[in-house]
CSV table of C-alpha atoms in Angstrom, one decimal:
chain,number,residue,atom,x,y,z
J,476,LEU,CA,-1.2,9.5,5.7
J,477,ALA,CA,1.9,9.3,4.1
J,478,SER,CA,2.1,7.1,0.3
J,479,THR,CA,3.0,3.8,1.8
J,480,THR,CA,5.1,3.5,-1.5
J,481,ALA,CA,6.4,6.5,-1.3
J,482,THR,CA,7.7,5.5,2.3
J,483,THR,CA,8.9,2.2,1.1
J,484,VAL,CA,10.9,3.6,-2.1
J,485,THR,CA,12.7,6.5,1.1
J,486,PHE,CA,13.4,3.8,3.6
J,487,ALA,CA,14.7,1.4,0.8
J,488,ARG,CA,17.2,4.2,-0.2
J,489,LEU,CA,18.4,4.9,3.6
J,490,ALA,CA,18.7,1.2,4.3
J,491,ARG,CA,21.4,1.7,1.3
J,492,GLU,CA,23.4,4.1,3.1
J,493,GLN,CA,23.1,2.7,6.4
J,494,LYS,CA,23.2,-0.8,6.1
J,495,ASN,CA,22.9,-0.8,10.3
J,496,ALA,CA,19.6,0.2,10.0
J,497,GLU,CA,17.5,-2.4,7.8
J,498,GLY,CA,15.7,-3.9,10.2
J,499,LEU,CA,14.7,-0.6,11.8
J,500,LEU,CA,13.8,0.4,8.3
J,501,ALA,CA,12.0,-2.8,6.8
J,502,GLY,CA,10.0,-2.1,10.7
J,503,GLY,CA,8.6,1.1,9.0
J,504,ILE,CA,8.0,-0.5,5.7
J,505,LEU,CA,6.0,-2.9,7.5
J,506,LEU,CA,4.0,-1.0,9.6
J,507,ALA,CA,3.4,1.5,6.9
J,508,GLY,CA,2.0,-2.0,5.2
J,509,ALA,CA,-0.5,-2.3,7.7
J,510,VAL,CA,-1.5,1.2,7.8
J,511,MET,CA,-2.5,0.9,3.6
J,512,LEU,CA,-4.3,-2.4,4.5
J,513,ALA,CA,-6.2,-0.3,7.4
J,514,ARG,CA,-6.8,2.7,5.2
J,515,ILE,CA,-8.3,0.7,2.6
J,516,LEU,CA,-10.6,-0.9,5.2
J,517,VAL,CA,-12.1,2.3,6.4
J,518,ILE,CA,-12.4,3.9,3.0
J,519,VAL,CA,-14.7,0.6,1.6
J,520,THR,CA,-16.6,1.0,5.1
J,521,VAL,CA,-16.9,5.0,4.5
J,522,LEU,CA,-18.2,4.4,0.8
J,523,ASN,CA,-19.7,1.1,0.3
J,524,PRO,CA,-20.0,-0.9,3.5
J,525,ASP,CA,-21.2,-3.9,2.0
J,526,LEU,CA,-18.0,-4.5,0.4
J,527,VAL,CA,-15.8,-4.6,4.0
J,528,GLN,CA,-17.5,-8.3,4.7
J,529,HIS,CA,-15.5,-9.6,1.9
J,530,LEU,CA,-12.2,-7.9,3.2
J,531,ALA,CA,-12.3,-7.4,6.3
J,532,TYR,CA,-10.8,-11.3,7.2
J,533,SER,CA,-8.2,-11.4,4.6
J,534,PHE,CA,-7.1,-7.9,5.0
J,535,GLY,CA,-7.3,-8.0,8.9
J,536,ALA,CA,-5.1,-10.8,8.9
J,537,ALA,CA,-2.5,-9.7,6.9
J,538,ALA,CA,-2.5,-5.9,8.2
J,539,ALA,CA,-1.6,-7.9,11.7
J,540,VAL,CA,1.0,-9.9,10.1
J,541,PHE,CA,2.8,-7.0,9.1
J,542,ALA,CA,1.6,-4.7,12.4
J,543,ILE,CA,3.3,-7.6,14.6
J,544,GLY,CA,6.6,-7.7,12.5
J,545,GLY,CA,6.6,-4.2,12.1
J,546,ALA,CA,6.5,-3.5,15.9
J,547,TYR,CA,8.9,-6.5,16.4
J,548,LEU,CA,11.6,-4.8,14.0
J,549,VAL,CA,11.2,-1.2,15.2
J,550,THR,CA,12.0,-2.6,18.5
J,551,PRO,CA,15.5,-1.4,20.5
J,552,TRP,CA,15.7,-5.2,21.6
J,553,SER,CA,15.2,-6.2,18.0
J,554,ARG,CA,18.5,-4.2,16.5
J,555,VAL,CA,22.0,-5.1,16.1
J,556,GLY,CA,23.7,-2.2,16.4
J,557,THR,CA,23.0,1.2,18.5
J,558,GLN,CA,22.8,3.4,16.1
J,559,SER,CA,20.0,4.7,14.4
J,560,PRO,CA,19.1,5.8,11.1
J,561,ASN,CA,19.6,10.1,10.2
J,562,LEU,CA,16.2,10.3,8.6
J,563,ALA,CA,15.8,13.2,6.6
J,564,LEU,CA,11.5,12.4,5.6
J,565,THR,CA,9.4,15.6,3.9
J,566,ASN,CA,6.2,16.7,4.6
J,567,PRO,CA,3.5,14.5,3.1
J,568,PHE,CA,1.2,16.7,3.1
J,569,GLU,CA,3.1,18.9,0.9
J,570,LEU,CA,0.6,21.0,-2.0
J,571,GLY,CA,1.9,19.5,-4.6
J,572,THR,CA,2.0,16.0,-3.3
J,573,VAL,CA,-1.9,16.2,-2.3
J,574,PHE,CA,-2.4,17.6,-5.9
J,575,LYS,CA,-0.7,14.9,-7.4
J,576,ILE,CA,-2.9,12.2,-5.2
J,577,ALA,CA,-6.2,14.3,-6.4
J,578,GLY,CA,-5.1,13.9,-9.5
J,579,ALA,CA,-3.8,10.3,-10.0
J,580,ILE,CA,-7.3,9.7,-8.4
J,581,ALA,CA,-9.2,11.6,-10.9
J,582,ILE,CA,-7.2,9.7,-13.6
J,583,VAL,CA,-7.9,6.3,-12.0
J,584,VAL,CA,-11.9,7.2,-11.6
J,585,LEU,CA,-11.8,8.1,-15.0
J,586,LEU,CA,-10.0,4.9,-16.6
J,587,ALA,CA,-12.6,2.9,-14.4
J,588,ASN,CA,-15.5,4.7,-16.2
J,589,ILE,CA,-14.2,4.2,-19.5
J,590,VAL,CA,-12.7,0.9,-19.4
J,591,THR,CA,-15.6,-1.2,-17.2
J,592,ARG,CA,-18.0,0.0,-20.7
J,593,THR,CA,-15.2,-1.1,-23.0
J,594,ALA,CA,-14.0,-3.9,-22.0
J,595,GLY,CA,-15.6,-4.9,-19.0
J,596,GLU,CA,-15.0,-6.6,-15.4
J,597,GLY,CA,-12.2,-8.6,-17.1
J,598,GLY,CA,-10.4,-5.0,-18.0
J,599,LEU,CA,-11.0,-3.5,-14.6
J,600,LEU,CA,-8.8,-6.2,-12.9
J,601,VAL,CA,-6.2,-5.8,-15.4
J,602,LEU,CA,-6.7,-1.7,-14.5
J,603,ALA,CA,-6.3,-2.7,-10.8
J,604,ALA,CA,-3.4,-4.6,-11.1
J,605,ALA,CA,-2.1,-2.0,-13.0
J,606,SER,CA,-2.6,1.1,-10.7
J,607,GLY,CA,-1.9,-0.6,-7.3
J,608,VAL,CA,1.7,-1.0,-8.8
J,609,ALA,CA,2.3,2.5,-7.7
J,610,ASP,CA,-1.3,3.4,-4.9
J,611,VAL,CA,-4.1,1.6,-4.0
J,612,ASP,CA,-6.2,4.8,-3.2
J,613,ALA,CA,-7.2,5.5,-6.1
J,614,ILE,CA,-9.1,2.3,-7.6
J,615,THR,CA,-10.2,1.7,-4.1
J,616,LEU,CA,-12.2,5.2,-4.0
J,617,SER,CA,-12.9,4.1,-7.3
J,618,LEU,CA,-14.2,0.4,-6.9
J,619,ALA,CA,-15.9,1.3,-3.5
J,620,ARG,CA,-18.1,3.7,-4.7
J,621,PRO,CA,-21.5,2.1,-5.1
J,622,GLY,CA,-23.5,3.4,-8.1
J,623,LEU,CA,-20.7,4.6,-10.1
J,624,HIS,CA,-19.8,1.4,-12.2
J,625,GLU,CA,-22.1,-1.5,-13.1
J,626,ILE,CA,-19.8,-3.6,-12.0
J,627,ASP,CA,-21.0,-7.2,-9.7
J,628,PRO,CA,-19.4,-6.6,-5.6
J,629,ARG,CA,-17.6,-9.6,-6.1
J,630,THR,CA,-15.6,-8.1,-8.5
J,631,ALA,CA,-15.1,-4.7,-6.8
J,632,THR,CA,-13.7,-6.5,-3.8
J,633,LEU,CA,-11.6,-8.8,-6.2
J,634,GLY,CA,-10.2,-5.8,-8.2
J,635,ILE,CA,-9.4,-4.2,-4.3
J,636,GLY,CA,-7.5,-7.1,-3.4
J,637,ILE,CA,-5.7,-7.6,-6.8
J,638,ALA,CA,-4.6,-3.8,-6.7
J,639,ALA,CA,-3.1,-4.4,-2.4
J,640,ALA,CA,-1.7,-8.1,-3.2
J,641,THR,CA,0.5,-6.1,-6.9
J,642,ASN,CA,1.3,-3.1,-4.4
J,643,THR,CA,2.7,-5.6,-1.9
J,644,VAL,CA,4.7,-7.2,-4.3
J,645,ALA,CA,5.7,-3.9,-6.0
J,646,LYS,CA,7.3,-2.8,-2.5
J,647,CYS,CA,9.3,-5.8,-1.9
J,648,VAL,CA,10.5,-4.9,-5.8
J,649,MET,CA,11.4,-1.6,-4.2
J,650,CYS,CA,13.0,-2.6,-1.2
J,651,GLY,CA,15.6,-4.6,-3.6
J,652,MET,CA,16.1,-2.4,-6.2
J,653,PHE,CA,16.4,1.0,-4.2
J,654,GLY,CA,17.4,-0.7,-0.9
J,655,THR,CA,19.5,-3.9,-0.6
J,656,ALA,CA,18.8,-7.6,-0.8
J,657,ARG,CA,18.6,-8.0,2.9
J,658,LEU,CA,15.9,-5.5,3.3
J,659,ALA,CA,14.0,-6.8,0.5
J,660,THR,CA,14.1,-10.6,2.2
J,661,ILE,CA,12.8,-8.9,5.3
J,662,VAL,CA,10.1,-7.5,3.6
J,663,GLY,CA,9.5,-9.9,1.1
J,664,THR,CA,9.2,-12.7,4.0
J,665,ALA,CA,6.3,-10.7,5.9
J,666,SER,CA,4.6,-10.3,2.7
J,667,VAL,CA,4.5,-13.7,1.9
J,668,LEU,CA,3.5,-14.6,5.3
J,669,ALA,CA,0.6,-11.4,5.0
């Protein structure tokens, strides 16, 4: 699965170049958001099933909003115009990407350990928000691993939720920065509903 943040930036840039495809590209961004939330639930289920009960309903509902909105936007009857975008995407599993993701995970795990010892759970929540701007997988892996930190399960689930929310807001901002106002409005509206 590709990085949903990288997908958002790529689709936002395409939307700026191909304004007639904004709805289709917004649909792709929303579907990527649904995948992100589902991936978090899978990671948490595998690493620490006890935490899933705290995330399943809210993440499931948000994923459903993203999936329904995204599915609608990628269907042919929702599009105005007949031209499809020329998507020049790269392989998300290139070796360099894999090493970058592994490095990010290692850094966040290390920082989580240091922050927990020095700044406590409050510092860990700040780290979750900061790391969530770019990626949610690293902090999710770090917080979901039982026994890695001596943190309360409620703090772990709150941290995962903060990272997901921060990432979602960051993607809305990226849609406006790298894409168009209309793209940011579509993605932002669905994000608020989720």
